[in-house]
Tab-separated table of C-alpha atoms in Angstrom:
chain	number	residue	atom	x	y	z
M	244	MET	CA	116.348	14.374	36.104
M	245	SER	CA	115.937	11.282	38.446
M	246	ASP	CA	117.874	11.021	41.298
M	247	SER	CA	120.494	8.599	40.742
M	248	SER	CA	122.350	8.912	44.315
M	249	GLY	CA	119.917	6.168	46.043
M	250	PRO	CA	120.086	2.217	46.543
M	251	PRO	CA	119.680	0.752	43.922
M	252	SER	CA	115.646	0.037	42.931
M	253	ARG	CA	114.012	-3.388	42.740
M	254	PRO	CA	110.919	-3.325	41.895
M	255	LEU	CA	109.793	-6.807	42.543
M	256	GLU	CA	110.965	-6.451	46.110
M	257	GLY	CA	108.394	-9.114	48.263
M	258	VAL	CA	107.893	-11.051	45.103
M	259	ARG	CA	108.440	-14.711	45.953
M	260	VAL	CA	109.455	-17.082	42.412
M	261	VAL	CA	109.251	-21.007	42.870
M	262	GLU	CA	111.917	-21.927	40.010
M	263	VAL	CA	111.520	-25.488	38.758
M	264	ALA	CA	113.919	-25.497	36.108
M	265	SER	CA	117.349	-26.703	34.746
M	266	TRP	CA	119.434	-25.822	32.150
M	267	MET	CA	119.905	-21.876	30.856
M	268	PHE	CA	116.689	-20.982	29.645
M	269	ILE	CA	114.085	-20.485	32.139
M	270	PRO	CA	116.911	-20.187	34.835
M	271	SER	CA	118.466	-17.133	32.803
M	272	GLY	CA	115.003	-15.649	33.226
M	273	GLY	CA	114.642	-16.233	36.870
M	274	SER	CA	118.301	-14.393	37.338
M	275	VAL	CA	116.460	-11.546	35.783
M	276	LEU	CA	114.096	-11.644	38.606
M	277	VAL	CA	116.546	-11.494	41.230
M	278	ASP	CA	118.006	-8.547	39.440
M	279	TRP	CA	114.389	-6.649	39.538
M	280	GLY	CA	114.547	-7.800	43.338
M	281	ALA	CA	112.229	-11.220	43.605
M	282	ASP	CA	113.198	-13.573	46.018
M	283	VAL	CA	113.716	-17.329	43.620
M	284	ILE	CA	113.420	-20.246	45.095
M	285	LYS	CA	115.540	-22.810	42.930
M	286	VAL	CA	114.238	-26.535	43.090
M	287	GLU	CA	116.860	-29.050	42.029
M	288	HIS	CA	117.128	-32.944	42.614
M	289	PRO	CA	118.658	-33.611	45.950
M	290	VAL	CA	120.954	-36.018	44.502
M	291	THR	CA	121.366	-34.521	40.972
M	292	GLY	CA	120.650	-31.131	41.156
M	293	ASP	CA	120.933	-28.645	37.903
M	294	PRO	CA	122.032	-30.669	35.680
M	295	GLN	CA	124.378	-28.004	34.043
M	296	ARG	CA	126.332	-27.989	37.722
M	297	GLY	CA	127.791	-31.474	35.829
M	298	LEU	CA	129.446	-29.600	33.317
M	299	ILE	CA	131.931	-28.908	35.050
M	300	THR	CA	132.677	-32.427	34.811
M	301	SER	CA	132.448	-33.204	31.789
M	302	GLY	CA	134.986	-30.610	30.061
M	303	LEU	CA	132.582	-27.970	29.147
M	304	VAL	CA	133.728	-25.450	31.847
M	305	PRO	CA	137.207	-24.939	31.965
M	306	GLY	CA	138.141	-26.422	35.606
M	307	GLY	CA	141.381	-24.021	35.305
M	308	ALA	CA	139.259	-21.241	36.116
M	309	GLY	CA	139.542	-21.719	39.190
M	310	GLY	CA	136.573	-24.333	39.569
M	311	VAL	CA	134.040	-21.329	38.526
M	312	ASN	CA	131.008	-22.763	36.649
M	313	PHE	CA	129.948	-20.087	35.104
M	314	MET	CA	127.315	-21.446	33.449
M	315	ILE	CA	125.643	-21.625	36.847
M	316	GLU	CA	126.539	-18.598	38.322
M	317	GLN	CA	125.104	-16.452	35.524
M	318	PRO	CA	121.491	-17.938	35.284
M	319	ASN	CA	120.980	-18.689	38.600
M	320	ARG	CA	123.165	-15.471	40.737
M	321	GLY	CA	121.419	-14.310	43.858
M	322	LYS	CA	118.888	-17.628	43.947
M	323	ARG	CA	118.281	-19.585	47.350
M	324	SER	CA	118.600	-23.660	46.138
M	325	ILE	CA	116.272	-26.217	48.047
M	326	GLY	CA	116.811	-30.393	47.022
M	327	LEU	CA	113.485	-31.691	46.676
M	328	ASN	CA	112.606	-35.163	45.647
M	329	LEU	CA	109.769	-34.440	43.630
M	330	ALA	CA	109.057	-37.741	43.191
M	331	HIS	CA	108.856	-38.805	47.145
M	332	PRO	CA	105.215	-37.755	48.653
M	333	ASP	CA	107.078	-35.424	51.005
M	334	GLY	CA	109.535	-33.872	48.527
M	335	ARG	CA	106.270	-32.785	46.582
M	336	GLU	CA	104.523	-31.756	49.549
M	337	MET	CA	107.356	-29.654	50.443
M	338	LEU	CA	107.423	-28.138	47.246
M	339	LEU	CA	103.507	-27.179	47.169
M	340	LYS	CA	104.150	-25.516	50.702
M	341	LEU	CA	106.641	-23.730	49.151
M	342	VAL	CA	103.731	-22.935	46.438
M	343	GLU	CA	101.321	-21.613	48.595
M	344	THR	CA	103.578	-18.565	49.879
M	345	ALA	CA	104.266	-17.447	46.243
M	346	ASP	CA	103.309	-15.009	43.482
M	347	VAL	CA	105.065	-17.065	40.639
M	348	PHE	CA	106.060	-20.813	39.747
M	349	LEU	CA	108.008	-20.851	36.968
M	350	THR	CA	109.636	-24.056	34.940
M	351	ASN	CA	110.763	-25.470	31.769
M	352	TYR	CA	109.475	-29.392	32.718
M	353	MET	CA	107.632	-30.962	29.759
M	354	PRO	CA	103.937	-31.521	30.116
M	355	PRO	CA	104.459	-35.663	30.611
M	356	VAL	CA	107.093	-34.888	33.483
M	357	ARG	CA	104.947	-32.111	34.854
M	358	ARG	CA	101.541	-34.421	35.238
M	359	LYS	CA	103.810	-37.513	36.293
M	360	LEU	CA	104.777	-35.434	39.668
M	361	ARG	CA	101.485	-34.112	39.482
M	362	ILE	CA	102.848	-30.297	39.716
M	363	ASP	CA	100.482	-29.181	36.948
M	364	THR	CA	98.614	-26.056	36.642
M	365	GLU	CA	95.341	-27.671	38.114
M	366	ASP	CA	97.292	-28.915	41.276
M	367	LEU	CA	99.771	-26.093	41.537
M	368	ARG	CA	96.431	-24.026	41.710
M	369	GLU	CA	94.483	-26.102	44.433
M	370	ARG	CA	97.352	-25.019	46.528
M	371	ASN	CA	97.630	-21.456	45.478
M	372	PRO	CA	94.020	-20.290	43.214
M	373	GLN	CA	96.759	-17.103	42.969
M	374	ILE	CA	99.855	-18.113	41.622
M	375	ILE	CA	101.419	-17.206	38.453
M	376	ILE	CA	102.533	-19.746	36.499
M	377	ALA	CA	105.031	-19.351	33.502
M	378	ARG	CA	106.452	-22.253	31.425
M	379	GLY	CA	109.307	-22.530	29.229
M	380	SER	CA	109.256	-24.929	26.308
M	381	GLY	CA	110.336	-25.703	22.764
M	382	GLN	CA	108.025	-25.416	20.621
M	383	GLY	CA	105.178	-24.032	22.145
M	384	PRO	CA	101.907	-25.410	24.062
M	385	HIS	CA	100.207	-26.743	21.207
M	386	GLY	CA	100.263	-28.917	17.987
M	387	PRO	CA	101.657	-31.621	17.524
M	388	ASP	CA	105.617	-31.336	18.981
M	389	ALA	CA	104.432	-29.703	22.057
M	390	GLU	CA	105.136	-32.200	24.407
M	391	LYS	CA	109.007	-32.474	22.619
M	392	GLY	CA	112.080	-31.327	24.484
M	393	GLY	CA	114.277	-28.328	22.717
M	394	TYR	CA	117.247	-26.834	23.376
M	395	ASP	CA	118.559	-23.339	21.989
M	396	GLY	CA	120.812	-25.107	19.317
M	397	ALA	CA	117.305	-26.940	18.076
M	398	SER	CA	114.121	-24.824	18.350
M	399	PHE	CA	115.864	-21.656	18.843
M	400	TRP	CA	118.464	-22.043	16.059
M	401	ALA	CA	117.830	-24.828	13.800
M	402	ARG	CA	113.675	-24.896	13.475
M	403	GLY	CA	113.327	-21.134	14.467
M	404	GLY	CA	115.525	-20.170	10.901
M	405	MET	CA	117.678	-18.727	13.201
M	406	GLY	CA	120.824	-20.904	11.238
M	407	ALA	CA	119.467	-20.503	8.382
M	408	THR	CA	119.427	-16.934	7.787
M	409	LEU	CA	123.649	-17.114	7.771
M	410	PRO	CA	125.458	-17.428	4.987
M	411	ALA	CA	127.155	-20.706	4.504
M	412	ARG	CA	130.704	-21.987	6.099
M	413	PRO	CA	132.758	-22.622	3.319
M	414	ASP	CA	132.381	-26.311	3.291
M	415	GLY	CA	128.579	-26.022	2.984
M	416	TRP	CA	127.502	-26.739	6.461
M	417	PRO	CA	125.232	-24.572	8.323
M	418	MET	CA	126.267	-21.983	10.681
M	419	SER	CA	127.048	-22.604	14.579
M	420	GLN	CA	125.197	-20.867	17.391
M	421	PRO	CA	127.685	-18.249	17.933
M	422	ALA	CA	127.569	-18.665	22.011
M	423	PRO	CA	126.783	-20.560	24.397
M	424	ALA	CA	122.633	-20.517	25.394
M	425	PHE	CA	122.455	-17.794	22.437
M	426	GLY	CA	118.456	-18.401	22.236
M	427	ASP	CA	117.549	-19.318	25.727
M	428	VAL	CA	119.425	-16.113	27.050
M	429	MET	CA	116.542	-14.130	24.683
M	430	GLY	CA	114.060	-16.747	25.418
M	431	GLY	CA	114.862	-15.961	29.540
M	432	MET	CA	114.416	-12.352	29.457
M	433	ALA	CA	111.273	-12.534	27.309
M	434	THR	CA	110.005	-14.724	30.206
M	435	ALA	CA	110.982	-12.666	32.726
M	436	GLY	CA	108.820	-9.412	31.360
M	437	ALA	CA	106.396	-12.021	30.734
M	438	ILE	CA	106.157	-12.192	34.633
M	439	ALA	CA	105.766	-8.299	35.601
M	440	ALA	CA	103.502	-8.037	32.846
M	441	ALA	CA	101.290	-10.695	34.533
M	442	LEU	CA	101.982	-9.276	38.239
M	443	TYR	CA	100.319	-6.159	37.005
M	444	GLN	CA	97.544	-8.012	35.795
M	445	ARG	CA	96.810	-9.797	38.333
M	446	ALA	CA	97.672	-6.948	40.910
M	447	ALA	CA	94.897	-4.447	38.430
M	448	THR	CA	92.243	-7.461	38.100
M	449	GLY	CA	92.827	-10.098	40.761
M	450	GLU	CA	93.485	-12.794	37.670
M	451	PRO	CA	96.562	-15.040	37.690
M	452	SER	CA	98.103	-15.590	34.266
M	453	VAL	CA	99.485	-18.847	32.593
M	454	ILE	CA	102.786	-17.563	30.384
M	455	ASP	CA	103.934	-19.824	27.878
M	456	VAL	CA	107.525	-18.815	26.136
M	457	SER	CA	108.719	-20.988	23.404
M	458	LEU	CA	112.674	-21.431	21.914
M	459	LEU	CA	110.548	-21.379	18.707
M	460	ALA	CA	108.737	-18.488	19.216
M	461	THR	CA	111.391	-16.122	20.551
M	462	ALA	CA	113.932	-17.066	17.152
M	463	MET	CA	111.112	-16.212	15.001
M	464	TRP	CA	110.741	-12.890	17.130
M	465	GLN	CA	113.921	-12.124	16.918
M	466	LEU	CA	113.784	-12.523	13.035
M	467	SER	CA	110.160	-10.860	12.821
M	468	PRO	CA	111.151	-8.650	9.906
M	469	LEU	CA	113.014	-11.450	7.923
M	470	VAL	CA	110.334	-13.537	8.628
M	471	ILE	CA	107.432	-11.393	7.008
M	472	ALA	CA	109.992	-10.214	3.911
M	473	ALA	CA	110.307	-14.197	3.359
M	474	LYS	CA	106.739	-14.697	2.239
M	475	LEU	CA	106.230	-11.183	0.555
M	476	PHE	CA	110.002	-11.450	-1.388
M	477	GLY	CA	109.990	-15.358	-1.891
M	478	MET	CA	113.358	-15.285	-0.320
M	479	ASP	CA	114.993	-17.501	2.831
M	480	ARG	CA	118.061	-14.763	3.799
M	481	LEU	CA	118.587	-11.230	2.689
M	482	PRO	CA	120.927	-11.410	-0.137
M	483	ALA	CA	124.384	-11.258	0.143
M	484	GLY	CA	125.654	-7.535	-0.090
M	485	ASP	CA	128.676	-5.985	-1.497
M	486	ARG	CA	130.694	-3.516	0.664
M	487	THR	CA	132.000	-2.193	-2.284
M	488	LYS	CA	128.735	-1.172	-4.048
M	489	MET	CA	126.911	-0.073	-0.583
M	490	VAL	CA	124.009	2.518	-1.774
M	491	ASN	CA	125.072	5.016	1.591
M	492	PRO	CA	129.252	4.776	1.520
M	493	VAL	CA	128.914	5.545	5.555
M	494	VAL	CA	126.605	2.869	6.152
M	495	ASN	CA	129.383	0.104	5.885
M	496	ALA	CA	132.477	-1.119	7.743
M	497	TYR	CA	135.711	-0.158	7.452
M	498	ARG	CA	139.496	-1.973	7.913
M	499	THR	CA	142.652	-0.157	9.684
M	500	SER	CA	146.416	-0.734	9.261
M	501	ASP	CA	145.934	-3.361	11.981
M	502	ASP	CA	143.288	-5.534	11.067
M	503	ARG	CA	140.828	-4.081	13.453
M	504	TYR	CA	137.550	-3.035	11.831
M	505	LEU	CA	134.956	0.313	12.125
M	506	SER	CA	131.667	0.591	12.158
M	507	PHE	CA	130.105	3.573	10.786
M	508	ILE	CA	125.720	3.983	10.873
M	509	LEU	CA	125.116	8.004	9.771
M	510	LEU	CA	121.933	7.268	8.003
M	511	GLN	CA	121.698	10.761	7.744
M	512	ALA	CA	124.981	10.849	6.005
M	513	ASP	CA	124.608	14.314	4.193
M	514	LYS	CA	124.480	15.509	7.801
M	515	HIS	CA	127.515	14.512	9.625
M	516	TRP	CA	129.684	13.621	5.769
M	517	PRO	CA	131.364	17.238	6.184
M	518	GLN	CA	132.712	16.833	9.570
M	519	LEU	CA	133.989	13.261	8.945
M	520	CYS	CA	135.945	14.427	5.650
M	521	GLU	CA	137.547	16.819	8.101
M	522	CYS	CA	138.324	14.517	11.053
M	523	ILE	CA	139.769	11.293	7.907
M	524	GLY	CA	142.237	14.603	7.049
M	525	ARG	CA	140.216	15.102	3.345
M	526	PRO	CA	138.207	17.637	4.041
M	527	GLU	CA	138.595	18.335	-0.175
M	528	LEU	CA	136.098	15.239	-0.195
M	529	ALA	CA	133.204	16.862	1.578
M	530	THR	CA	132.742	19.636	-1.755
M	531	ASP	CA	134.084	16.986	-4.418
M	532	PRO	CA	131.248	17.087	-6.691
M	533	ARG	CA	130.990	13.339	-6.532
M	534	PHE	CA	130.445	13.081	-2.931
M	535	VAL	CA	128.825	16.298	-2.073
M	536	ASP	CA	125.382	14.689	-1.069
M	537	MET	CA	123.688	11.690	-0.511
M	538	ALA	CA	122.600	11.289	-4.382
M	539	ALA	CA	125.666	11.870	-5.312
M	540	ARG	CA	128.054	9.448	-3.157
M	541	ALA	CA	125.286	6.913	-4.126
M	542	GLU	CA	125.833	7.610	-7.994
M	543	ASN	CA	129.449	7.236	-6.939
M	544	ASN	CA	129.273	4.766	-4.581
M	545	GLU	CA	132.409	2.481	-5.644
M	546	ALA	CA	134.726	5.530	-5.818
M	547	CYS	CA	133.684	6.363	-2.461
M	548	ILE	CA	134.253	3.332	-0.628
M	549	ALA	CA	137.247	3.123	-2.604
M	550	ILE	CA	138.432	6.043	-1.121
M	551	LEU	CA	137.312	5.518	2.031
M	552	ASP	CA	138.770	2.306	2.155
M	553	GLU	CA	142.510	4.018	1.513
M	554	VAL	CA	141.805	6.194	4.229
M	555	PHE	CA	141.053	3.728	6.918
M	556	GLU	CA	143.563	1.134	6.230
M	557	SER	CA	146.080	4.005	6.767
M	558	GLN	CA	146.382	4.305	10.358
M	559	PRO	CA	145.804	1.318	12.859
M	560	LEU	CA	142.471	1.610	15.258
M	561	SER	CA	144.134	3.800	18.090
M	562	TYR	CA	144.946	6.616	15.535
M	563	TRP	CA	141.598	6.242	14.742
M	564	LYS	CA	139.688	6.404	18.070
M	565	GLU	CA	141.761	9.593	18.901
M	566	ALA	CA	140.854	11.349	15.423
M	567	LEU	CA	137.561	10.337	15.281
M	568	ALA	CA	136.885	10.913	19.023
M	569	ASP	CA	134.888	14.095	18.192
M	570	PHE	CA	133.031	13.267	15.326
M	571	LYS	CA	129.252	13.382	16.103
M	572	GLY	CA	127.973	10.789	13.686
M	573	VAL	CA	127.461	6.730	15.313
M	574	TRP	CA	130.640	5.179	14.912
M	575	VAL	CA	132.077	2.252	16.982
M	576	PRO	CA	134.799	-0.147	16.506
M	577	PHE	CA	134.292	-4.093	16.103
M	578	GLN	CA	135.285	-5.109	20.211
M	579	THR	CA	136.582	-8.488	20.996
M	580	LEU	CA	135.033	-9.862	23.808
M	581	ASN	CA	137.795	-9.258	26.376
M	582	GLU	CA	137.751	-5.562	25.073
M	583	LEU	CA	134.071	-5.041	27.037
M	584	TYR	CA	135.491	-5.519	30.600
M	585	GLU	CA	137.674	-1.915	29.532
M	586	ASP	CA	134.963	-0.457	27.834
M	587	PRO	CA	133.978	2.797	29.529
M	588	GLN	CA	130.657	2.967	28.827
M	589	VAL	CA	130.120	-0.831	30.213
M	590	ILE	CA	132.259	0.673	33.310
M	591	ALA	CA	130.523	3.452	34.251
M	592	ASN	CA	126.525	1.570	33.293
M	593	GLY	CA	127.854	-1.486	35.877
M	594	TYR	CA	126.677	-3.810	32.627
M	595	LEU	CA	129.460	-6.160	34.705
M	596	PRO	CA	129.247	-6.275	38.065
M	597	ALA	CA	131.223	-8.407	40.465
M	598	MET	CA	130.491	-11.355	42.865
M	599	THR	CA	132.285	-13.181	45.495
M	600	THR	CA	131.945	-17.197	44.579
M	601	GLY	CA	131.883	-19.691	47.348
M	602	THR	CA	134.836	-20.444	47.191
M	603	GLY	CA	136.248	-16.675	47.499
M	604	GLN	CA	136.708	-16.046	43.395
M	605	GLU	CA	135.680	-12.359	42.029
M	606	VAL	CA	133.686	-13.178	38.916
M	607	GLN	CA	132.350	-10.616	37.018
M	608	LEU	CA	128.630	-11.384	35.112
M	609	VAL	CA	126.484	-10.098	32.840
M	610	ALA	CA	123.856	-7.640	34.186
M	611	ASN	CA	120.376	-7.662	32.172
M	612	PRO	CA	119.736	-5.082	30.162
M	613	ALA	CA	117.062	-3.159	32.006
M	614	MET	CA	118.068	-0.491	34.584
M	615	PHE	CA	115.913	1.459	36.882
M	616	ASN	CA	116.193	4.731	38.262
M	617	GLU	CA	119.541	4.960	37.121
M	618	GLN	CA	120.861	2.397	39.095
M	619	PRO	CA	123.539	-0.758	38.467
M	620	VAL	CA	122.440	-4.153	38.631
M	621	SER	CA	124.420	-5.493	41.113
M	622	VAL	CA	124.305	-9.628	41.870
M	623	ASP	CA	125.463	-11.937	44.438
M	624	ARG	CA	126.840	-15.428	44.010
M	625	ALA	CA	124.853	-18.370	42.787
M	626	PRO	CA	123.645	-20.904	45.691
M	627	GLU	CA	125.300	-24.484	46.116
M	628	HIS	CA	123.413	-27.136	45.275
M	629	GLY	CA	120.911	-27.020	47.877
M	630	GLU	CA	122.460	-24.853	49.910
M	631	HIS	CA	119.381	-23.317	51.815
M	632	THR	CA	117.473	-26.370	52.129
M	633	GLU	CA	116.766	-26.048	55.853
M	634	THR	CA	116.693	-22.728	56.072
M	635	LEU	CA	113.465	-22.541	53.325
M	636	LEU	CA	112.193	-25.500	54.566
M	637	LEU	CA	112.304	-24.049	58.361
M	638	GLU	CA	111.645	-20.972	57.017
M	639	ALA	CA	107.882	-22.824	55.762
M	640	GLY	CA	107.032	-23.923	59.775
M	641	ILE	CA	108.590	-27.678	59.406
M	642	PRO	CA	110.203	-28.779	62.736
M	643	TRP	CA	114.131	-30.176	62.719
M	644	ASP	CA	112.947	-33.770	63.622
M	645	ASP	CA	110.240	-33.746	60.075
M	646	ILE	CA	113.402	-32.311	58.196
M	647	ALA	CA	115.528	-34.693	59.584
M	648	ALA	CA	113.245	-37.527	58.910
M	649	MET	CA	112.727	-36.495	55.203
M	650	LYS	CA	116.623	-36.358	54.906
M	651	GLU	CA	116.942	-39.904	55.791
M	652	SER	CA	114.030	-40.901	53.785
M	653	GLY	CA	115.746	-38.943	50.377
M	654	ALA	CA	112.877	-36.662	49.957
M	655	ILE	CA	115.161	-33.750	50.443
M	656	LEU	CA	118.707	-33.023	50.245
């Protein structure tokens, strides 16, 4: 058994990442690298910063929540921010000095912008031949739309087929994404994983990689079984099922008396059926010829589901939590987002680690899903805009007089 008593494992300790990116997609990948121990330097424009910082003044982030811009905190926790004007020769030179010291360059700037600023692959490799370059885009590096922008609501949700797999709303309009940055965080996790693989490859072979992750490809990967089935069976989405006619009645959802829902996924139904019948107070169902095994329950599925509906609707969720506490099969209640904060598994595994903002407010963020050596992820606050500009330039050996001159010229914050 592994020893989980030591300090948190940070497998990317010593890796330096220069991140020239904004919004959520690529910065969320950078946040995973921070969780894994990397030093991630967030490069922001000296005046505007990451545009997502501005959301707090445009009504999209509730100012009443203590002024916490959670859309900045979640994807930027633990990073160091430097304000550089990459259009200014001195600002660009400072970026390249950072690149010389880095292992990874991480960006979601589009190809025309990278070329205009002269921070594309050839420019970076001229200063650091061994740097790994990771790029996020809407549609990928090839094809007619390679140089067009994209957000997850467009490239992932709409173009990637994600929205079309769900039933339309009652008014016929397609469903919207169920959460902000829904595709971004999936693409960010894929980017972080690819960077880890590229670091391994470089260590093993000496060869640095250029990585591309797109929101379009992320959606297709997320939907991959359906994408394949669509062509094989000529369909656009899974046929709408009738829960009252499920072939396996215990792979289903059931409503409680207080309008909560339980999910049962009993794939080996015969193994668990007798105990389930005991737990719900209907032991006679285990030997009822109509329901005695999977074949019988499949043949009499509507009757079985009707009985289970009546049973579960007779008591509230609190009752079923107690009655099913020792049940060996897989079942869970459908939880609200706020209930996650009280979920004992979330608490025990540290899936919602706390940090303190610059204003002294404690906020819980969401940990990336990978845990090393059984140690929960720890997080720190996101940096203020350009907070580490002077520190990072001093680390790069830039004299104070030069830093002051660059501030005066607008090259840096």
